[in-house]
């Protein structure tokens, strides 16, 4: 019987040092990739990391179950951020988002507006993007997988937001 990711922190043990290192990297705005064989516990580790980022806004997206288009991915990230922010900070009135599938400029504008709204209430606010099953994101010539449409631009957008705004 196949077992899925371990979501309960009490059932995941022996990873404290690794999680502490990942949290430190995130606090320093470093982009991180976790690589390993299938079923080794990467997703479980990401779930534990997500739990430890309880004060930050976290967008967790499983790319295996997402249409392979970055316009849709931008929309999904905004939705996940807004959902997490509304749950963690219900007292803050969040900005309304344009619900059309826009491009990168619209994504940046809306994400920064959300972040600025949250940062006004909590100065150390960060937004963390956790992309699971990232091997579906980039093209894989050996397996003839095209990857996501617009992934090169997406990576530049994420890097640019991180460098310019500090989240």
mmCIF file of N, CA, C and O in Angstrom, residues 3-4 10 12 14 22-23 29 31 46 49 51-52 54 57 63 70 81 109 112 114 116 121 129 143 147 164:
data_model
loop_
_atom_site.group_PDB
_atom_site.id
_atom_site.type_symbol
_atom_site.label_atom_id
_atom_site.label_comp_id
_atom_site.label_asym_id
_atom_site.label_seq_id
_atom_site.Cartn_x
_atom_site.Cartn_y
_atom_site.Cartn_z
ATOM 1 N N UNK A 3 1.909 4.981 0.670
ATOM 2 C CA UNK A 3 1.627 5.962 1.704
ATOM 3 C C UNK A 3 1.970 7.333 1.145
ATOM 4 O O UNK A 3 3.007 7.517 0.526
ATOM 5 N N UNK A 4 1.079 8.321 1.378
ATOM 6 C CA UNK A 4 1.311 9.676 0.899
ATOM 7 C C UNK A 4 2.238 10.437 1.822
ATOM 8 O O UNK A 4 2.857 9.887 2.730
ATOM 9 N N UNK A 10 3.868 15.354 14.275
ATOM 10 C CA UNK A 10 4.230 14.349 15.266
ATOM 11 C C UNK A 10 4.673 13.034 14.630
ATOM 12 O O UNK A 10 5.315 12.215 15.274
ATOM 13 N N UNK A 12 6.451 12.979 11.745
ATOM 14 C CA UNK A 12 7.663 13.248 10.967
ATOM 15 C C UNK A 12 8.775 13.595 11.953
ATOM 16 O O UNK A 12 8.679 14.568 12.694
ATOM 17 N N UNK A 14 13.258 13.308 12.935
ATOM 18 C CA UNK A 14 14.618 13.129 12.430
ATOM 19 C C UNK A 14 15.017 14.129 11.362
ATOM 20 O O UNK A 14 16.059 13.988 10.737
ATOM 21 N N UNK A 22 16.742 24.832 6.209
ATOM 22 C CA UNK A 22 15.855 25.359 5.170
ATOM 23 C C UNK A 22 15.203 26.667 5.623
ATOM 24 O O UNK A 22 15.110 27.627 4.847
ATOM 25 N N UNK A 23 14.767 26.717 6.882
ATOM 26 C CA UNK A 23 14.165 27.944 7.411
ATOM 27 C C UNK A 23 15.174 29.088 7.407
ATOM 28 O O UNK A 23 14.827 30.232 7.093
ATOM 29 N N UNK A 29 16.305 34.729 2.055
ATOM 30 C CA UNK A 29 15.772 34.848 0.688
ATOM 31 C C UNK A 29 16.525 34.008 -0.335
ATOM 32 O O UNK A 29 16.629 34.374 -1.495
ATOM 33 N N UNK A 31 16.875 30.852 -2.765
ATOM 34 C CA UNK A 31 16.019 29.927 -3.491
ATOM 35 C C UNK A 31 16.575 28.532 -3.265
ATOM 36 O O UNK A 31 17.783 28.322 -3.352
ATOM 37 N N UNK A 46 8.525 19.198 2.910
ATOM 38 C CA UNK A 46 7.915 20.462 2.505
ATOM 39 C C UNK A 46 6.698 20.769 3.376
ATOM 40 O O UNK A 46 6.484 21.915 3.779
ATOM 41 N N UNK A 49 7.972 22.031 6.638
ATOM 42 C CA UNK A 49 8.473 23.389 6.431
ATOM 43 C C UNK A 49 7.302 24.372 6.402
ATOM 44 O O UNK A 49 7.348 25.439 7.021
ATOM 45 N N UNK A 51 4.448 24.071 7.871
ATOM 46 C CA UNK A 51 3.945 24.221 9.242
ATOM 47 C C UNK A 51 4.792 25.204 10.043
ATOM 48 O O UNK A 51 4.277 25.965 10.845
ATOM 49 N N UNK A 52 6.089 25.178 9.829
ATOM 50 C CA UNK A 52 6.998 26.043 10.592
ATOM 51 C C UNK A 52 6.978 27.493 10.102
ATOM 52 O O UNK A 52 7.498 28.378 10.765
ATOM 53 N N UNK A 54 4.448 29.378 9.959
ATOM 54 C CA UNK A 54 3.092 29.736 10.371
ATOM 55 C C UNK A 54 2.831 31.241 10.385
ATOM 56 O O UNK A 54 1.695 31.664 10.210
ATOM 57 N N UNK A 57 3.226 34.051 4.855
ATOM 58 C CA UNK A 57 2.242 33.617 3.870
ATOM 59 C C UNK A 57 2.918 32.563 2.998
ATOM 60 O O UNK A 57 4.018 32.779 2.488
ATOM 61 N N UNK A 63 2.828 20.919 -8.637
ATOM 62 C CA UNK A 63 2.879 21.143 -10.082
ATOM 63 C C UNK A 63 2.454 19.924 -10.894
ATOM 64 O O UNK A 63 2.165 20.044 -12.080
ATOM 65 N N UNK A 70 2.161 28.949 -17.240
ATOM 66 C CA UNK A 70 2.525 29.868 -16.159
ATOM 67 C C UNK A 70 1.457 30.930 -15.901
ATOM 68 O O UNK A 70 1.351 31.428 -14.787
ATOM 69 N N UNK A 81 -1.939 32.451 -1.919
ATOM 70 C CA UNK A 81 -1.473 33.487 -0.991
ATOM 71 C C UNK A 81 -2.655 34.169 -0.306
ATOM 72 O O UNK A 81 -2.638 34.382 0.908
ATOM 73 N N UNK A 109 2.124 42.988 -9.846
ATOM 74 C CA UNK A 109 1.366 44.094 -9.259
ATOM 75 C C UNK A 109 0.463 43.602 -8.123
ATOM 76 O O UNK A 109 0.443 44.168 -7.029
ATOM 77 N N UNK A 112 2.549 42.091 -5.047
ATOM 78 C CA UNK A 112 3.191 43.154 -4.271
ATOM 79 C C UNK A 112 2.136 43.924 -3.477
ATOM 80 O O UNK A 112 2.375 44.284 -2.315
ATOM 81 N N UNK A 114 -0.655 42.737 -2.256
ATOM 82 C CA UNK A 114 -0.990 41.873 -1.119
ATOM 83 C C UNK A 114 0.094 41.956 -0.055
ATOM 84 O O UNK A 114 -0.188 42.146 1.133
ATOM 85 N N UNK A 116 2.349 44.304 0.491
ATOM 86 C CA UNK A 116 2.399 45.618 1.132
ATOM 87 C C UNK A 116 1.272 45.778 2.148
ATOM 88 O O UNK A 116 1.466 46.368 3.206
ATOM 89 N N UNK A 121 0.867 45.659 8.551
ATOM 90 C CA UNK A 121 0.424 45.143 9.849
ATOM 91 C C UNK A 121 1.497 44.301 10.543
ATOM 92 O O UNK A 121 1.456 44.118 11.748
ATOM 93 N N UNK A 129 7.021 30.631 -1.533
ATOM 94 C CA UNK A 129 6.437 29.835 -2.602
ATOM 95 C C UNK A 129 7.068 28.452 -2.561
ATOM 96 O O UNK A 129 8.282 28.311 -2.715
ATOM 97 N N UNK A 143 12.746 12.699 -21.598
ATOM 98 C CA UNK A 143 11.419 12.093 -21.490
ATOM 99 C C UNK A 143 10.400 12.804 -22.364
ATOM 100 O O UNK A 143 9.199 12.558 -22.262
ATOM 101 N N UNK A 147 7.484 20.807 -20.309
ATOM 102 C CA UNK A 147 7.515 21.726 -19.180
ATOM 103 C C UNK A 147 6.374 22.722 -19.273
ATOM 104 O O UNK A 147 5.460 22.569 -20.079
ATOM 105 N N UNK A 164 13.928 42.514 -5.520
ATOM 106 C CA UNK A 164 13.456 43.885 -5.417
ATOM 107 C C UNK A 164 12.664 44.143 -4.136
ATOM 108 O O UNK A 164 12.804 45.192 -3.520
#
